[in-house]
mmCIF file of C-alpha atoms and ligand atoms in Angstrom:
data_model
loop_
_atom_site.group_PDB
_atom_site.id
_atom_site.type_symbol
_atom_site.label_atom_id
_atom_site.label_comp_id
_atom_site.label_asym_id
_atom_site.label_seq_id
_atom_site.Cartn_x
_atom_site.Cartn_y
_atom_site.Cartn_z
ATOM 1 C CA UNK O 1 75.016 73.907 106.594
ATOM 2 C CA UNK O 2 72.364 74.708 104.340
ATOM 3 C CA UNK O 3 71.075 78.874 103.569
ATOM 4 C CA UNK O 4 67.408 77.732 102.730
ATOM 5 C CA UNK O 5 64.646 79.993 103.530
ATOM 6 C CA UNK O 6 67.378 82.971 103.084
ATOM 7 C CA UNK O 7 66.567 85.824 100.459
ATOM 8 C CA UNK O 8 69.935 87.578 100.124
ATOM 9 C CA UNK O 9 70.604 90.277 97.562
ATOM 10 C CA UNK O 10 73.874 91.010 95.393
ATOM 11 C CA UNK O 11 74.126 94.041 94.021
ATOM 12 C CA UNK O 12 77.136 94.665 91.225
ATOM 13 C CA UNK O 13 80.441 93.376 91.583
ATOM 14 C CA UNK O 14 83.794 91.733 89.481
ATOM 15 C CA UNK O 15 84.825 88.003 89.209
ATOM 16 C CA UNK O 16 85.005 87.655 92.599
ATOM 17 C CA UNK O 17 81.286 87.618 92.965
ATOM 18 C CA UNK O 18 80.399 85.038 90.823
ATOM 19 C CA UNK O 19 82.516 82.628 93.390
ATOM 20 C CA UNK O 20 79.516 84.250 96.016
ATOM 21 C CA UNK O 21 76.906 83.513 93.782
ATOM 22 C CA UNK O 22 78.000 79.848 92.904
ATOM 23 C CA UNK O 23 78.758 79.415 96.707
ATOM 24 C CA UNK O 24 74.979 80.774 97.918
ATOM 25 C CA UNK O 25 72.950 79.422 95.045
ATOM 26 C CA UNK O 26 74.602 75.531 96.315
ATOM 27 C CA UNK O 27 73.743 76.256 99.654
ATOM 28 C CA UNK O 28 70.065 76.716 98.564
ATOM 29 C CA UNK O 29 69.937 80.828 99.355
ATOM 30 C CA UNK O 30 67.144 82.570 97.038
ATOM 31 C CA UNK O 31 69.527 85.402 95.457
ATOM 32 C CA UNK O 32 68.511 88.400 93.839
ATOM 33 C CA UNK O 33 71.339 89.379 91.324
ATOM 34 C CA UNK O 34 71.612 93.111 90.282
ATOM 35 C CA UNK O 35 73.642 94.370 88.169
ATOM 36 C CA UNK O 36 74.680 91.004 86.150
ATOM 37 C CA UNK O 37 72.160 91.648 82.768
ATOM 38 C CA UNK O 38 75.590 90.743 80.877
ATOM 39 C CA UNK O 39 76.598 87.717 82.627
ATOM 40 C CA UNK O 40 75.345 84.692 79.740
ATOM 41 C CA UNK O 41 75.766 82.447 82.914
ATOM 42 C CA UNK O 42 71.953 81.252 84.261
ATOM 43 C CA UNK O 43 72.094 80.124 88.156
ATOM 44 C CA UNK O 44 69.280 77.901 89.572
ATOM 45 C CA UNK O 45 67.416 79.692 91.859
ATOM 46 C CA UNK O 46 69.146 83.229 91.234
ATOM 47 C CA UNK O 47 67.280 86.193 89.394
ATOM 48 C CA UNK O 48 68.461 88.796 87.618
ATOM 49 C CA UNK O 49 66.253 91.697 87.777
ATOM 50 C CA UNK O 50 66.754 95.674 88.119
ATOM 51 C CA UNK O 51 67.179 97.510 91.315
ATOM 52 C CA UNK O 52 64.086 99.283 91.188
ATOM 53 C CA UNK O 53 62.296 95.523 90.991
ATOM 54 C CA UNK O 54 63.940 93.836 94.103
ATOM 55 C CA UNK O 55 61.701 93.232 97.195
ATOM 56 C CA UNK O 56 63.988 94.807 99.752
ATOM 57 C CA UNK O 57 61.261 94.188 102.725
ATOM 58 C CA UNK O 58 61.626 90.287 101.798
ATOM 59 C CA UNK O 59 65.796 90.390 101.908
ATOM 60 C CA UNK O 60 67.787 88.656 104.711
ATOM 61 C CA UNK O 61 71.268 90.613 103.397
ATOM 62 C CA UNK O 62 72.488 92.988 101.031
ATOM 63 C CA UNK O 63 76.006 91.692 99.374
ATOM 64 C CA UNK O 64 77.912 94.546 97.985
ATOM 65 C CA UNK O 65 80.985 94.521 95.746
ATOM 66 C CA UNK O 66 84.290 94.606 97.529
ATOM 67 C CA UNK O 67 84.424 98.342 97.175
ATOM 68 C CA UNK O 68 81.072 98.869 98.122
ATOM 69 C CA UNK O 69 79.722 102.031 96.560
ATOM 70 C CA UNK O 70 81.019 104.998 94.988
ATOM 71 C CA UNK O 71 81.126 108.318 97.510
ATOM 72 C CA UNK O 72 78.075 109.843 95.870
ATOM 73 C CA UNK O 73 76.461 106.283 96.190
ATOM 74 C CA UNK O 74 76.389 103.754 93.047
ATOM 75 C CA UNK O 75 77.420 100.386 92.703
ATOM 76 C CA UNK O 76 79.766 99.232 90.152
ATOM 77 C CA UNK O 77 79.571 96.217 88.385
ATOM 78 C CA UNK O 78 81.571 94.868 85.453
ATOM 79 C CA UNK O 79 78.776 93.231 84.129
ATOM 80 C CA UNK O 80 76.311 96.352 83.431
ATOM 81 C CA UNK O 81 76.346 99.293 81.661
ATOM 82 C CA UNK O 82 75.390 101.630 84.167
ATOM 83 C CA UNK O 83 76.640 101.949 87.641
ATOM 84 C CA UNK O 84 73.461 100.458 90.149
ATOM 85 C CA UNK O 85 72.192 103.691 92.809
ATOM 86 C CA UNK O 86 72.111 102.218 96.069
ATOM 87 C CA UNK O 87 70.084 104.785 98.452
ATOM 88 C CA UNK O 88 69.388 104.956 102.219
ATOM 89 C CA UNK O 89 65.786 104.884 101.101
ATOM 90 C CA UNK O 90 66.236 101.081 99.980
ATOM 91 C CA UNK O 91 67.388 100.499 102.874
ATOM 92 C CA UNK O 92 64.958 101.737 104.823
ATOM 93 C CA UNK O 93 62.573 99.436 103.204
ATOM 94 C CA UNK O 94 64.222 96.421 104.733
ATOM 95 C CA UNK O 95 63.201 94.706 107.749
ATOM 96 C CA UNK O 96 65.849 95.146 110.958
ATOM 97 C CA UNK O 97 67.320 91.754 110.915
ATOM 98 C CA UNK O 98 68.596 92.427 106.999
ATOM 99 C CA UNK O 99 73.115 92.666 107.006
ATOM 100 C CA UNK O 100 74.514 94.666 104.385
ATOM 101 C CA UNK O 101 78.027 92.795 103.730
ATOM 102 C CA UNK O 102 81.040 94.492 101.722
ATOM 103 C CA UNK O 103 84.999 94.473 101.652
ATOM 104 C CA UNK O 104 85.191 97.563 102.978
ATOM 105 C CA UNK O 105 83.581 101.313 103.738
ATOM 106 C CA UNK O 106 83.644 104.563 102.320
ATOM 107 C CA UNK O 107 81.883 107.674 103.738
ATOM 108 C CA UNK O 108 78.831 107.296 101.792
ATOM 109 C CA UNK O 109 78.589 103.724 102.791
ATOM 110 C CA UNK O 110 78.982 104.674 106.939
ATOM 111 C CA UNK O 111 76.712 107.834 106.486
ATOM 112 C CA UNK O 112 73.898 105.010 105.023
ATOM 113 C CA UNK O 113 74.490 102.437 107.437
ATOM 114 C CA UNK O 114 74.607 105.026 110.462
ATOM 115 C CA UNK O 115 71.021 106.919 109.526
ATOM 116 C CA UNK O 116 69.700 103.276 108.444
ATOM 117 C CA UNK O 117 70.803 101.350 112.087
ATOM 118 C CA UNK O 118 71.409 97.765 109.602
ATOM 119 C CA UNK O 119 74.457 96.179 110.704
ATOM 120 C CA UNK O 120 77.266 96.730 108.117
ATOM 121 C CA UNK O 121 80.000 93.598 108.083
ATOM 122 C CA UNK O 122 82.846 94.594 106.725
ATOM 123 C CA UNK O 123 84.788 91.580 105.303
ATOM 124 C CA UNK O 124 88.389 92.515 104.826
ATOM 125 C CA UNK O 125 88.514 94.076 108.162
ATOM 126 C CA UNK O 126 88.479 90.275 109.032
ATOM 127 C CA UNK O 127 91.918 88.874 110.404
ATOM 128 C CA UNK O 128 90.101 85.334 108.812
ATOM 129 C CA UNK O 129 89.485 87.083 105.376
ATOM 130 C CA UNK O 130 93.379 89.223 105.397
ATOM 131 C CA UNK O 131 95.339 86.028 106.298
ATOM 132 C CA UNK O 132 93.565 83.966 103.168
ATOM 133 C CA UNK O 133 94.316 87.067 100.916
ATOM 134 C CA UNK O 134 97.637 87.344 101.971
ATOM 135 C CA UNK O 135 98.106 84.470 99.705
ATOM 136 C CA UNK O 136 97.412 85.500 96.587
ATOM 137 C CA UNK O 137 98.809 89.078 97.540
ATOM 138 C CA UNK O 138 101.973 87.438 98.463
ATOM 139 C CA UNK O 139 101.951 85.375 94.984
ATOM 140 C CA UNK O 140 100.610 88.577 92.964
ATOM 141 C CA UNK O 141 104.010 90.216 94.390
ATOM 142 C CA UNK O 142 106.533 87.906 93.423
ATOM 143 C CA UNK O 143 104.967 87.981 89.931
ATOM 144 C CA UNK O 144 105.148 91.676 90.291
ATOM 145 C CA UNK O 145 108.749 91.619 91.125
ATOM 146 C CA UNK O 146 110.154 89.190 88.350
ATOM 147 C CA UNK O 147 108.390 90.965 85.584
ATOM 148 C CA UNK O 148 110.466 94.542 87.132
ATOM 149 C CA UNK O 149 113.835 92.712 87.785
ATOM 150 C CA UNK O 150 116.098 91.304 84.922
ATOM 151 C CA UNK O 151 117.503 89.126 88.945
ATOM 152 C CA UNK O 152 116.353 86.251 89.945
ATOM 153 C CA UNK O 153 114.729 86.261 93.447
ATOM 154 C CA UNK O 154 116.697 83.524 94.639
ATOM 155 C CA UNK O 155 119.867 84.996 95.971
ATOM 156 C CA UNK O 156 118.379 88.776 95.692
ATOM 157 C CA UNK O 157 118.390 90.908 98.951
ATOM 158 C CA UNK O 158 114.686 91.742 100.009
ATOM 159 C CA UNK O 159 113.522 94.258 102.679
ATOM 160 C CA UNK O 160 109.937 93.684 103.783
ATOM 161 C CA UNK O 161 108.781 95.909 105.728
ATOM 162 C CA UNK O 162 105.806 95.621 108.325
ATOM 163 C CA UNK O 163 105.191 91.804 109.824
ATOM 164 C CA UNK O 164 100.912 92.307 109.776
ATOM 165 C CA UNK O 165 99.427 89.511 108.142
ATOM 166 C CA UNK O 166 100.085 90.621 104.401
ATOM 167 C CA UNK O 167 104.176 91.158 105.498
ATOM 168 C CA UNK O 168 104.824 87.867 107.095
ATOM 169 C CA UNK O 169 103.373 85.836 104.274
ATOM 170 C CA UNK O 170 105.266 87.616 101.578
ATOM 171 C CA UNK O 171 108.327 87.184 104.005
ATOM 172 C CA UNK O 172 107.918 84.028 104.418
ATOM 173 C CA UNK O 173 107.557 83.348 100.030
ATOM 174 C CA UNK O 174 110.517 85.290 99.234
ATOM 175 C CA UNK O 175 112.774 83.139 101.625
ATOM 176 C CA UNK O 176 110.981 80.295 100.359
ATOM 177 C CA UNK O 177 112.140 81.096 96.804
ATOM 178 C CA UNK O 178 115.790 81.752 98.501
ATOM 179 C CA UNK O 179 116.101 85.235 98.555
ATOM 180 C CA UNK O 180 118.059 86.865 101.420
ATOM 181 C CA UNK O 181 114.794 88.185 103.702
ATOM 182 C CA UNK O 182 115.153 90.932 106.293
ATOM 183 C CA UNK O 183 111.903 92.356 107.910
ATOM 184 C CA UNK O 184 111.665 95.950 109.421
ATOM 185 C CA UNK O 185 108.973 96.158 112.241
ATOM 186 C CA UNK O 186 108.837 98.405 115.408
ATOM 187 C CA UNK O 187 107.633 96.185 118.159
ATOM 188 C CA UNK O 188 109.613 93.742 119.736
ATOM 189 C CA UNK O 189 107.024 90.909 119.530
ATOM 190 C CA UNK O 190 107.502 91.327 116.153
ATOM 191 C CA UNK O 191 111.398 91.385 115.916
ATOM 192 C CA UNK O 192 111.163 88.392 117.969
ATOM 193 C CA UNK O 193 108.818 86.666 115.458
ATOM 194 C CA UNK O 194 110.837 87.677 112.515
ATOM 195 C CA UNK O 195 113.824 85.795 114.388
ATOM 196 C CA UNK O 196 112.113 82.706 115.100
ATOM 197 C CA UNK O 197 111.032 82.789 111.367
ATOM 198 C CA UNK O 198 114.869 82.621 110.583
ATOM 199 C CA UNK O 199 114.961 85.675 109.057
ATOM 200 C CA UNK O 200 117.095 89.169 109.765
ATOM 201 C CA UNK O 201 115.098 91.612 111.818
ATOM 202 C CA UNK O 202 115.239 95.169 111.575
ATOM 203 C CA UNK O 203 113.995 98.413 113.820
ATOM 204 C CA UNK O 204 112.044 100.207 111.258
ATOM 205 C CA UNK O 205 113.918 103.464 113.241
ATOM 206 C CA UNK O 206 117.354 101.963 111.209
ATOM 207 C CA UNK O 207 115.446 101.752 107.938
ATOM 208 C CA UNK O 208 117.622 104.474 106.235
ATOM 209 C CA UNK O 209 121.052 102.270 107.427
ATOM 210 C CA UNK O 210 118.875 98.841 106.401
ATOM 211 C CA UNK O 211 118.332 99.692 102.926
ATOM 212 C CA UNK O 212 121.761 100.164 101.787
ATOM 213 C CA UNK O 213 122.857 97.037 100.219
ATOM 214 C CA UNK O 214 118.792 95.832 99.084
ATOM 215 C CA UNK O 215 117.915 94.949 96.025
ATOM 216 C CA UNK O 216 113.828 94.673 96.265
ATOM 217 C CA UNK O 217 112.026 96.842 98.990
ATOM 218 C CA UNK O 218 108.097 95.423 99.955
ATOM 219 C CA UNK O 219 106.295 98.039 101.889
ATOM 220 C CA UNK O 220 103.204 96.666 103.461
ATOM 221 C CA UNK O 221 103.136 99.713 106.050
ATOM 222 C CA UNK O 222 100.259 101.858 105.318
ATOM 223 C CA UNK O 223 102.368 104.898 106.037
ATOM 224 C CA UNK O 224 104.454 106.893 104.429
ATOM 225 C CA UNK O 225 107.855 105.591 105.465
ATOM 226 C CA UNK O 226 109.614 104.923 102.401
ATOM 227 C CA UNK O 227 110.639 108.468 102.455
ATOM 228 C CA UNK O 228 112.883 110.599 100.473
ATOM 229 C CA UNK O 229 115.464 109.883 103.163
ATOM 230 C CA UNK O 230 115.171 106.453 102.676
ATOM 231 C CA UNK O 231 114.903 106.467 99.102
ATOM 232 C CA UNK O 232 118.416 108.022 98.480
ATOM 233 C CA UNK O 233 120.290 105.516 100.331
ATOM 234 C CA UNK O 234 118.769 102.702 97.974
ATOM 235 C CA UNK O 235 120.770 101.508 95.931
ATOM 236 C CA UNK O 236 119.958 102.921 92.513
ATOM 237 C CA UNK O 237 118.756 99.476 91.074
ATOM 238 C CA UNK O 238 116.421 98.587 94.024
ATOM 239 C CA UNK O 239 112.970 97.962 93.088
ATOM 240 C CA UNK O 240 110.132 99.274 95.706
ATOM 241 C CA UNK O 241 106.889 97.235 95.060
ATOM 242 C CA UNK O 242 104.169 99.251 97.410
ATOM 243 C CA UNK O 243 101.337 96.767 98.673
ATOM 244 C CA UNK O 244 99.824 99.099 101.323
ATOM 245 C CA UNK O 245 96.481 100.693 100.189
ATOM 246 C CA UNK O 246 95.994 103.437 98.897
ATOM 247 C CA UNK O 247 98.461 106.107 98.851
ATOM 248 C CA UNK O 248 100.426 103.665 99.806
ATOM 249 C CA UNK O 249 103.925 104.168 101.864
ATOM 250 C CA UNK O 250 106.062 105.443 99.390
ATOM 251 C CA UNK O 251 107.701 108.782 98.297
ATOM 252 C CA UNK O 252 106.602 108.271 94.105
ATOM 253 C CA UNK O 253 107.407 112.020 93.408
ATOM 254 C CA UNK O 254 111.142 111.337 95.063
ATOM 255 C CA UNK O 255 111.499 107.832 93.575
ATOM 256 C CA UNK O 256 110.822 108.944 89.906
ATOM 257 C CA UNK O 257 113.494 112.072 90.418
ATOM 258 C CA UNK O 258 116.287 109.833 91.382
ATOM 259 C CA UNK O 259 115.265 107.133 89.056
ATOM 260 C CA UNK O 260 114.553 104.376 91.563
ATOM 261 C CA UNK O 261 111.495 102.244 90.119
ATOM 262 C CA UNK O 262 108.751 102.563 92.755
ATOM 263 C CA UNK O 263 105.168 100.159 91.912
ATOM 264 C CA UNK O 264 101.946 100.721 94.285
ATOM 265 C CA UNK O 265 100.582 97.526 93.562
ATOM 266 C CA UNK O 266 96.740 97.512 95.136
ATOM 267 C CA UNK O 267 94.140 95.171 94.722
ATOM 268 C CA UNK O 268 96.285 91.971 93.619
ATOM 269 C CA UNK O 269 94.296 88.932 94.881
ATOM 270 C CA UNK O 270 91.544 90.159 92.647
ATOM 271 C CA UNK O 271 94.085 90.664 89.744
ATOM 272 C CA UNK O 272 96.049 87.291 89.756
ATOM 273 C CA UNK O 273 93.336 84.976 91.851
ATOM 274 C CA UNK O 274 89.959 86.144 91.185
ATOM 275 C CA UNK O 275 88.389 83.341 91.432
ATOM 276 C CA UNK O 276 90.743 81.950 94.762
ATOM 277 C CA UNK O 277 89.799 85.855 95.915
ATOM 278 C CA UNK O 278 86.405 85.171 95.518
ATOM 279 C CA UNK O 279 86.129 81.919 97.091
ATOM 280 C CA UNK O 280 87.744 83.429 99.835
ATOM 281 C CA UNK O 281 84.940 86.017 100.294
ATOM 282 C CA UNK O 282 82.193 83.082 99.376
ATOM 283 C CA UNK O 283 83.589 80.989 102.516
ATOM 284 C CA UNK O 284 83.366 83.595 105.016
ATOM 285 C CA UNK O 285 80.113 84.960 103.623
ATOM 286 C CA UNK O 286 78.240 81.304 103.808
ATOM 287 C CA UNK O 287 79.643 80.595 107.405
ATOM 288 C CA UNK O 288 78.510 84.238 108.402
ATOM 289 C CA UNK O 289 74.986 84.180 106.898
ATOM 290 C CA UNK O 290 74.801 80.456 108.554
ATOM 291 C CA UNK O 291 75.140 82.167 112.179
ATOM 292 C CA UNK O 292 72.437 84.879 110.893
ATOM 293 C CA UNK O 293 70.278 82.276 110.042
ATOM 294 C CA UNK O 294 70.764 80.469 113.400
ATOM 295 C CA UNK O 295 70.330 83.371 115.352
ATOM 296 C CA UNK O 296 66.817 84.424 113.552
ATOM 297 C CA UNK O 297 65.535 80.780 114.242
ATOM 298 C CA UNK O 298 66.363 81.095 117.970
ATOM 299 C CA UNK O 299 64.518 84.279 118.162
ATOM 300 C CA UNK O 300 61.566 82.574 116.566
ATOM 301 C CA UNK O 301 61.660 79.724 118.952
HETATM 302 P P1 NAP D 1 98.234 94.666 109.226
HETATM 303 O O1 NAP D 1 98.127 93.234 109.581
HETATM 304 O O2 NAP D 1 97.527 95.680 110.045
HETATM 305 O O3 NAP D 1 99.795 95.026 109.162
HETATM 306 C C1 NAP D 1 100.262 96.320 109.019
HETATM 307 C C2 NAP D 1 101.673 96.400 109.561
HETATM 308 O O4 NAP D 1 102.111 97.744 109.451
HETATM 309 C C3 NAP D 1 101.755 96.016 111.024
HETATM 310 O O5 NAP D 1 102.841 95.161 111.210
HETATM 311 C C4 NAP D 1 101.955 97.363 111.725
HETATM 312 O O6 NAP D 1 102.792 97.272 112.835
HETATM 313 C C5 NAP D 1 102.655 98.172 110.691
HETATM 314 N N1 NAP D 1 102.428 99.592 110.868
HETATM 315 C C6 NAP D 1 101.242 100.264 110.823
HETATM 316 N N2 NAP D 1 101.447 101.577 110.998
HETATM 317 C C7 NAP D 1 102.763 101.747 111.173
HETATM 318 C C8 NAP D 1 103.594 102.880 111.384
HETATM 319 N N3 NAP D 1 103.071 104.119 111.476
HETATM 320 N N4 NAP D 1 104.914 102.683 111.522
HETATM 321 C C9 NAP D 1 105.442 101.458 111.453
HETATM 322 N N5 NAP D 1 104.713 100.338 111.242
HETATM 323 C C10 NAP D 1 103.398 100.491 111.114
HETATM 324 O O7 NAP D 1 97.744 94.914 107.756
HETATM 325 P P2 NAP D 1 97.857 93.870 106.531
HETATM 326 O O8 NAP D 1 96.626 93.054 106.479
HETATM 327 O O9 NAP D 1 99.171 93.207 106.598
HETATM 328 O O10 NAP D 1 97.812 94.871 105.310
HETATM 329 C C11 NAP D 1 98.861 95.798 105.100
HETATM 330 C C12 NAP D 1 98.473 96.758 104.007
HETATM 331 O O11 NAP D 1 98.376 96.060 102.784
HETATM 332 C C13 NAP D 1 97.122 97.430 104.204
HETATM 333 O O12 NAP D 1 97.217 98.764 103.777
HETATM 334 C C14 NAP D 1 96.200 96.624 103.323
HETATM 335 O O13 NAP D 1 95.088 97.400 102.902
HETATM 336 C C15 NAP D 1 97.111 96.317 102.188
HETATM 337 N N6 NAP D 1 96.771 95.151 101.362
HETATM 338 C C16 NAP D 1 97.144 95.233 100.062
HETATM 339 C C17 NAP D 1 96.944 94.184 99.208
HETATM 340 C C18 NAP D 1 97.401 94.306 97.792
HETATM 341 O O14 NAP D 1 96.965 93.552 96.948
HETATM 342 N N7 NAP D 1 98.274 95.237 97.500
HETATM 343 C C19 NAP D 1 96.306 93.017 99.672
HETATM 344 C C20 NAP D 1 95.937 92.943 101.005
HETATM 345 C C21 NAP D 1 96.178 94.028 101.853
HETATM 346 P P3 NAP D 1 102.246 97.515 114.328
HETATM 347 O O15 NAP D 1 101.622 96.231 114.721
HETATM 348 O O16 NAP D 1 103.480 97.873 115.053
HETATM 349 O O17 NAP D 1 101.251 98.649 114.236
#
């Protein structure tokens, strides 16, 4: 599986990217690298060169950061000064078969992609790509939850709740370790699951009766249901670690007043596993660029 003949662009980024760029420049891809004037690294057969200079009628895909842009339309990248512009006029300028690839979407990005008809592949939207980063998520919060706790996990009581891909791995870790798991879901599939897993399932109806005698509460719902309700009946020494996104599922205002420690943890696979986080996204992105390759050599034959 080889990306020769492929003129792919990456525009700005963390860490994680330079896992893409190692991953694309082996398979033989011709890169154009913006936003990296203060990476010392040199790749073979990668250029660094401004925005303004890349050949956009030339590119194959557009590789984005994680975040994609900023609503009113940059890039950011860790290893520039200056966030990158990325405009619906650059776009325009590439030919129809040219993917734009990111983590995930904001307005600005679905606005571009809508008025610009390229096809926009968002990664983490990916069960593939969620079930790998589960991993270091899962990892990311046990580190989380020794450095809050003066407990050891083993032997603690934990309440996960949600059993999507990010809840039953970090299930699954804490019981490893040989902490006392129960999981709160609302569908019976999912009670069943938690079961078979040999853990305690909960309705997530009963969570204010469930969280009585906890020590460690893992929200992965991304919905507020750690309310002030269920908050009060904690004990006082529980510790809620929040992995949903962004606000996450938590009551923060309510948790600080009664003095229970509440932690929305986001992005951790990019904190403690850059580099696993970006091989992750390297994988994915080689096998998917592959199939775009395949499928613009069939339409030539
Ligand atoms: P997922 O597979 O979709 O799982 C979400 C779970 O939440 C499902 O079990 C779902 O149950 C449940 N749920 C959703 N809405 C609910 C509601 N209103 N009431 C009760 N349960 C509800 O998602 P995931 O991949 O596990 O990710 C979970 C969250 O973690 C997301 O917000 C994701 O962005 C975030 N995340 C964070 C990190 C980090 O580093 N902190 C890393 C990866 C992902 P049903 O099937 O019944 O709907």
């Amino acid at each position: 599986m080889m990306l020769t003949g492929m003129h792919i662009a990456i525009i700005g980024g963390d860490a994680r990217q330079l896992e893409v760029i190692r991953k694309l420049v082996e398979l033989d891809a011709k890169l154009s690298l913006v936003g990296f004037d203060q990476l010392a690294h040199h790749f073979t057969g990668a250029m660094k060169l401004p925005i303004s200079e890349v050949d956009f009628a030339d590119l194959d895909a557009i590789i984005l950061p994680v975040h994609g842009t900023t609503l009113d339309g940059n890039v950011n990248s860790v290893f520039a000064h200056e966030p990158i512009p990325f405009t619906e006029k650059m776009v325009q300028k590439t030919a129809r078969r040219c993917t734009i690839y990111s983590g995930i979407s904001n307005a600005y990005l679905d606005e571009l992609v809508k008025k610009t008809g390229r096809k926009h592949v968002q990664l983490f939207e990916r069960d593939d790509v969620a079930i790998y980063n589960s991993i270091p998520t899962a990892e990311g919060t046990v580190m989380m939850v020794i450095q809050h706790t003066d407990f050891t996990i083993h032997g603690s009581r934990v309440a996960v709740l949600g059993l999507g891909r990010v809840g039953m791995t970090v299930a699954r870790t804490f019981a490893a370790l040989g902490a006392k798991v129960k999981v709160g879901a609302r569908r019976s599939e999912h009670l069943a699951r938690i079961t078979e897993m040999g853990l305690v399932p909960f309705h997530l109806n009963d969570l204010e009766k469930e969280v009585r005698d906890i020590d460690v509460c893992i929200n992965t719902v991304p919905h507020l249901i750690v309310t002030a309700s269920v908050i009060a009946k904690m004990p006082p020494h529980t510790l809620i670690i929040d992995l949903a996104s962004k606000p996450g599922g938590t009551d923060f205002r309510y948790a600080e007043k009664r003095g229970v420690k509440a932690i929305l943890a986001p992005g951790l696979p990019g904190v403690v596993a850059p580099k696993t986080a970006g091989q992750i996204i390297a994988n994915v992105l080689a096998q998917l660029l592959y199939e775009d390759l395949q499928k613009r050599e069939e339409n030539r034959q």
